[in-house]
Amino acid sequence: MEVLWLAQEEVKSVVDMHSDMQVVERAFRQHGLGKVQMPPKSYLYYTAYNGDLRTMPAYLEEEDITGVKIVNVHPGNPMRNLPTVMALIILISPETGAPVAIMDGTYLTDIRTGAAGGIAAKYLARKDSKVIGLVGTGNQARTQLEALCEVFEPETVKINSRTKESCEQFIREMADFVPCEIRYEDRIEKVCDCDILVTTTPSRKPIVKASWIKEGTHINAIGADAVGKEELDPELLIRSKIIVDDMVQALHSGEVNVPLSKHYISENDIHAQLGEVIVDLKPGRTTEEEITIFDSTGLAIQDVATAHMVYERAVRAGLGRQVRMF
């Protein structure tokens, strides 16, 4: 038996944001209709190394697609010249349980997370949104911005990160992808004066104050994806309409996990899952003034749907190499 092996450059060569937003939105739609099997992420915590490992299986029943992602998060890795996040995705035949393809999932994780943020903003942000604010300028920020530019026509992008140098690098690298000015701001408060705010940091204490957010703002809260992480002032969650990607995962490790544990909010304060909004089971934004928050933990259905698209395109293009298993 042979399995198709796809390296990162091969994955990159066949995936694009426009197409991925389509397959990821379809996956969220199936999630909203209850047509997926997806247990919550399971975690191993490497406390001595400030890192963790996660396994993420999923089965999209309607499309008969299944697989699992193995992914780490080690914030100290850049000091070792390694990515903070590294991932491997295994596609599996639902019929036999045999592995079909193994591929790099590091870039795929970035692009599918960006796709989810773009889809969330499509359903939750004001249609006339023109100013985007980014807190954090890593790989996640890049794909978030790329996805938002698929949905909106921004006039200004404002950014802030831990260092001015990282912001300057972000501006250089994204200049050709964004049809407007990208401007460094020396304070997060200035970045928060926007229509769509994206936070992509590994913070374990709030860095965005409620008083900085004006009415009508949409927020993609991306960084909190493990127990104890939070980027937003709990008072902001109290003021806002909260939409999560998946209820079980969000309660455990999303932006809402710390405010829930400290009883600032309750599970009843969470309005909906994104898939429920997409299939019209629950409303999204209902007024121009309300603040909406998308709490993204990252779902295995996003990975499996994207990986399947990559696999099909790679086979047509003759990419990858067959690895013999037995």
Coordinates of C-alpha atoms in Angstrom, one line a residue:
M1 CA 0.0 0.0 0.0
E2 CA 1.2 3.5 -0.9
V3 CA 0.5 6.9 0.5
L4 CA 0.9 10.2 -1.3
W5 CA 3.4 12.5 0.5
L6 CA 3.1 16.3 -0.1
A7 CA 5.7 18.7 1.1
Q8 CA 4.9 22.3 2.1
E9 CA 5.9 23.9 -1.2
E10 CA 3.7 21.4 -3.0
V11 CA 0.8 22.3 -0.7
K12 CA 1.4 26.0 -1.3
S13 CA 1.4 25.5 -5.1
V14 CA -2.2 24.2 -5.3
V15 CA -4.0 26.2 -2.6
D16 CA -5.3 29.7 -2.7
M17 CA -7.4 31.9 -0.4
H18 CA -10.3 32.3 -2.7
S19 CA -10.8 28.6 -3.2
D20 CA -10.1 27.7 0.4
M21 CA -12.8 30.2 1.6
Q22 CA -15.3 28.3 -0.5
V23 CA -14.4 24.8 0.9
V24 CA -14.1 26.1 4.5
E25 CA -17.5 27.8 4.3
R26 CA -19.0 24.6 3.0
A27 CA -17.5 22.8 6.0
F28 CA -18.9 25.3 8.4
R29 CA -22.3 24.9 6.7
Q30 CA -22.2 21.2 7.3
H31 CA -21.2 21.9 10.9
G32 CA -24.2 24.1 11.3
L33 CA -26.5 21.4 9.9
G34 CA -25.0 18.8 12.3
K35 CA -23.5 16.7 9.5
V36 CA -20.0 16.3 10.8
Q37 CA -18.3 14.2 13.4
M38 CA -15.6 16.2 15.2
P39 CA -14.6 15.5 18.8
P40 CA -12.9 18.4 20.6
K41 CA -9.1 18.8 20.2
S42 CA -7.1 16.7 22.6
Y43 CA -4.1 18.4 24.2
L44 CA -0.7 17.3 25.6
Y45 CA 0.9 20.1 27.6
Y46 CA 4.7 20.4 27.7
T47 CA 5.0 22.8 30.5
A48 CA 8.8 22.7 30.8
Y49 CA 9.0 23.8 27.2
N50 CA 6.1 26.3 27.1
G51 CA 4.4 24.2 24.4
D52 CA 1.6 21.8 23.6
L53 CA 0.6 19.2 21.0
R54 CA -2.9 18.8 19.7
T55 CA -4.7 16.0 17.7
M56 CA -7.7 17.0 15.7
P57 CA -9.9 14.4 13.9
A58 CA -12.9 15.1 11.8
Y59 CA -15.4 13.4 9.4
L60 CA -17.5 15.4 7.0
E61 CA -20.3 13.0 6.4
E62 CA -22.0 14.7 3.4
E63 CA -18.7 14.8 1.4
D64 CA -17.4 11.5 2.9
I65 CA -14.0 13.1 3.8
T66 CA -12.1 12.3 6.9
G67 CA -8.7 12.8 8.4
V68 CA -6.7 14.0 11.4
K69 CA -4.3 16.9 12.1
I70 CA -1.4 16.8 14.5
V71 CA -0.2 20.2 15.4
N72 CA 2.0 21.9 18.0
V73 CA 2.2 25.4 19.4
H74 CA 5.6 26.4 20.9
P75 CA 5.8 30.3 21.2
G76 CA 9.6 30.0 21.8
N77 CA 10.3 28.2 18.6
P78 CA 11.3 31.3 16.6
M79 CA 14.4 31.6 18.8
R80 CA 15.4 28.1 17.5
N81 CA 14.7 29.0 13.9
L82 CA 11.5 26.9 14.0
P83 CA 7.9 27.9 13.3
T84 CA 5.7 28.5 16.4
V85 CA 3.1 26.2 14.8
M86 CA 4.0 23.1 12.9
A87 CA 1.4 20.6 11.6
L88 CA 0.9 17.3 9.7
I89 CA -2.3 16.2 8.2
I90 CA -3.3 12.6 7.4
L91 CA -6.2 12.1 5.0
I92 CA -7.9 8.7 5.5
S93 CA -10.3 6.6 3.5
P94 CA -13.6 6.3 5.3
E95 CA -14.3 3.1 3.5
T96 CA -11.1 1.2 4.7
G97 CA -9.5 3.4 7.3
A98 CA -6.3 3.3 5.2
P99 CA -4.2 6.5 5.0
V100 CA -4.5 8.2 1.6
A101 CA -2.2 11.2 1.9
I102 CA 0.2 12.8 4.4
M103 CA 0.9 16.4 3.9
D104 CA 2.5 19.4 5.6
G105 CA -0.2 21.2 7.5
T106 CA 1.7 24.2 8.7
Y107 CA 0.9 26.6 5.9
L108 CA -2.5 24.9 5.5
T109 CA -3.2 25.8 9.2
D110 CA -2.5 29.5 8.4
I111 CA -4.6 29.7 5.3
R112 CA -7.6 27.8 6.7
T113 CA -7.6 30.0 9.8
G114 CA -7.5 33.1 7.6
A115 CA -10.3 31.7 5.6
A116 CA -12.5 31.2 8.7
G117 CA -11.8 34.8 9.7
G118 CA -12.8 36.1 6.3
I119 CA -16.0 34.0 6.3
A120 CA -16.9 35.2 9.8
A121 CA -16.4 38.8 8.8
K122 CA -18.5 38.2 5.7
Y123 CA -21.5 37.3 7.9
L124 CA -20.9 39.5 10.9
A125 CA -19.1 42.7 10.0
R126 CA -20.8 45.8 8.6
K127 CA -20.9 45.7 4.8
D128 CA -19.4 49.1 4.6
S129 CA -16.3 48.2 6.7
K130 CA -13.2 50.1 5.3
V131 CA -10.7 50.2 8.1
I132 CA -9.0 47.0 9.4
G133 CA -6.9 46.8 12.6
L134 CA -4.4 44.0 13.3
V135 CA -2.9 43.3 16.7
G136 CA -0.1 40.9 16.0
T137 CA 1.8 40.6 12.7
G138 CA 2.7 36.9 12.4
N139 CA 1.6 34.3 9.9
Q140 CA -1.9 34.3 11.2
A141 CA -2.3 38.0 10.7
R142 CA -1.1 37.7 7.1
T143 CA -3.7 35.2 6.1
Q144 CA -6.4 37.0 8.1
L145 CA -5.8 40.1 6.1
E146 CA -5.6 38.2 2.8
A147 CA -9.0 36.7 3.5
L148 CA -10.6 40.0 4.5
C149 CA -9.4 41.5 1.3
E150 CA -11.4 38.8 -0.5
V151 CA -14.6 40.1 1.1
F152 CA -14.0 43.8 1.6
E153 CA -12.2 46.7 -0.1
P154 CA -10.2 48.2 2.8
E155 CA -9.0 51.8 2.6
T156 CA -6.6 51.6 5.5
V157 CA -5.0 48.8 7.5
K158 CA -3.5 49.7 10.9
I159 CA -1.1 47.3 12.7
N160 CA 0.7 46.9 16.0
S161 CA 2.9 44.1 17.3
R162 CA 5.5 43.5 20.0
T163 CA 8.2 45.3 18.0
K164 CA 8.2 48.0 15.4
E165 CA 10.6 45.9 13.3
S166 CA 8.0 43.1 12.9
C167 CA 5.5 45.6 11.8
E168 CA 7.8 47.1 9.2
Q169 CA 8.5 43.6 7.9
F170 CA 4.8 42.9 7.7
I171 CA 4.3 46.1 5.7
R172 CA 7.0 45.1 3.2
E173 CA 5.8 41.6 2.8
M174 CA 2.1 42.4 2.4
A175 CA 2.4 45.6 0.3
D176 CA 1.7 43.7 -2.9
F177 CA -1.3 41.8 -1.5
V178 CA -3.2 44.8 0.0
P179 CA -4.6 47.5 -2.3
C180 CA -4.3 50.3 0.4
E181 CA -2.1 51.8 3.0
I182 CA -0.8 49.6 5.8
R183 CA 0.2 51.9 8.7
Y184 CA 2.1 51.1 11.9
E185 CA 0.6 52.4 15.1
D186 CA 2.6 52.8 18.3
R187 CA -0.3 51.8 20.5
I188 CA -2.9 49.1 20.4
E189 CA -5.6 51.6 21.3
K190 CA -5.0 53.4 17.9
V191 CA -5.4 50.1 16.0
C192 CA -8.7 49.5 17.8
D193 CA -10.2 52.5 16.1
C194 CA -11.4 50.5 13.1
D195 CA -14.3 48.6 11.6
I196 CA -12.8 45.1 11.7
L197 CA -10.3 44.2 14.4
V198 CA -8.2 41.0 14.3
T199 CA -6.2 39.8 17.3
T200 CA -3.6 37.0 16.6
T201 CA -1.4 37.0 19.7
P202 CA -0.6 34.2 22.3
S203 CA -1.5 36.6 25.1
R204 CA -2.6 35.2 28.5
K205 CA -4.0 38.6 29.7
P206 CA -6.3 41.1 28.0
I207 CA -4.6 43.4 25.6
V208 CA -7.7 45.1 24.1
K209 CA -9.7 47.2 26.4
A210 CA -13.4 47.5 26.1
S211 CA -13.3 51.3 26.2
W212 CA -11.2 51.2 23.0
I213 CA -13.9 49.5 20.9
K214 CA -16.5 51.6 19.2
E215 CA -20.0 50.6 18.4
G216 CA -20.4 48.6 15.2
T217 CA -17.0 47.0 15.3
H218 CA -16.5 43.3 14.3
I219 CA -13.6 41.4 16.0
N220 CA -12.0 38.2 14.9
A221 CA -10.4 36.9 18.1
I222 CA -7.9 34.3 16.7
G223 CA -5.1 34.0 19.3
A224 CA -6.8 32.3 22.2
D225 CA -6.7 28.6 21.3
A226 CA -5.8 26.9 24.6
V227 CA -6.8 27.0 28.2
G228 CA -5.7 30.3 29.9
K229 CA -5.3 32.3 26.8
E230 CA -7.2 35.6 26.3
E231 CA -6.8 38.8 24.3
L232 CA -10.0 40.7 25.0
D233 CA -11.2 42.6 28.1
P234 CA -14.0 40.5 29.6
E235 CA -16.1 43.7 29.7
L236 CA -15.9 43.8 25.9
L237 CA -17.4 40.3 25.7
I238 CA -20.3 41.4 28.0
R239 CA -21.0 44.2 25.6
S240 CA -20.9 42.1 22.4
K241 CA -22.7 39.4 20.4
I242 CA -20.4 36.4 20.7
I243 CA -20.2 33.8 17.9
V244 CA -17.9 30.8 18.3
D245 CA -16.6 28.3 15.7
D246 CA -17.6 25.3 17.9
M247 CA -19.2 25.5 21.3
V248 CA -17.4 22.6 23.0
Q249 CA -13.9 23.7 21.9
A250 CA -14.6 27.4 22.7
L251 CA -15.7 26.7 26.2
H252 CA -12.5 24.8 26.8
S253 CA -9.9 26.9 24.9
G254 CA -11.4 29.8 23.1
E255 CA -11.4 33.5 23.9
V256 CA -14.4 32.8 26.2
N257 CA -12.6 30.2 28.3
V258 CA -11.1 32.6 30.9
P259 CA -14.1 34.9 31.2
L260 CA -16.3 31.8 31.7
S261 CA -14.0 30.3 34.4
K262 CA -14.1 33.6 36.3
H263 CA -17.9 33.9 35.8
Y264 CA -17.8 37.2 33.9
I265 CA -20.0 35.5 31.4
S266 CA -22.0 32.3 31.1
E267 CA -22.5 29.8 28.3
N268 CA -25.9 31.5 27.8
D269 CA -24.1 34.6 26.7
I270 CA -22.7 32.9 23.6
H271 CA -25.1 33.7 20.8
A272 CA -24.3 31.1 18.2
Q273 CA -21.8 28.9 16.4
L274 CA -20.7 30.3 13.0
G275 CA -22.2 27.4 11.1
E276 CA -25.6 28.2 12.6
V277 CA -25.4 31.7 11.3
I278 CA -24.3 30.6 7.9
V279 CA -27.3 28.2 7.5
D280 CA -29.7 30.8 9.0
L281 CA -30.6 28.9 12.2
K282 CA -29.5 32.0 14.1
P283 CA -29.1 35.6 13.1
G284 CA -25.7 37.2 12.7
R285 CA -25.4 41.0 12.9
T286 CA -28.8 42.6 13.3
T287 CA -27.9 46.3 13.8
E288 CA -25.1 48.6 12.6
E289 CA -24.3 49.5 16.2
E290 CA -23.8 46.1 17.8
I291 CA -20.3 44.8 18.4
T292 CA -19.7 41.3 17.1
I293 CA -17.0 38.9 18.1
F294 CA -15.9 35.7 16.3
D295 CA -14.1 33.4 18.7
S296 CA -11.9 31.1 16.6
T297 CA -10.3 28.0 18.1
G298 CA -9.6 26.3 14.7
L299 CA -11.6 23.3 13.7
A300 CA -10.5 20.0 12.3
I301 CA -13.3 20.2 9.6
Q302 CA -11.4 23.3 8.2
D303 CA -8.2 21.2 8.0
V304 CA -9.8 18.1 6.5
A305 CA -11.8 20.1 3.9
T306 CA -8.7 22.1 2.9
A307 CA -6.5 19.1 2.8
H308 CA -8.9 17.2 0.6
M309 CA -8.9 20.1 -1.9
V310 CA -5.1 20.1 -1.8
Y311 CA -5.0 16.3 -2.4
E312 CA -7.3 16.4 -5.4
R313 CA -5.4 19.2 -7.0
A314 CA -2.1 17.6 -6.3
V315 CA -3.1 14.4 -7.9
R316 CA -4.3 16.2 -11.0
A317 CA -1.0 18.1 -11.2
G318 CA 1.1 15.0 -10.6
L319 CA 2.6 16.4 -7.4
G320 CA 4.1 14.6 -4.4
R321 CA 5.6 11.2 -4.2
Q322 CA 4.2 7.8 -3.3
V323 CA 5.5 6.4 0.0
R324 CA 5.2 2.6 0.5
M325 CA 3.7 1.7 3.9
F326 CA 3.8 -2.1 3.6

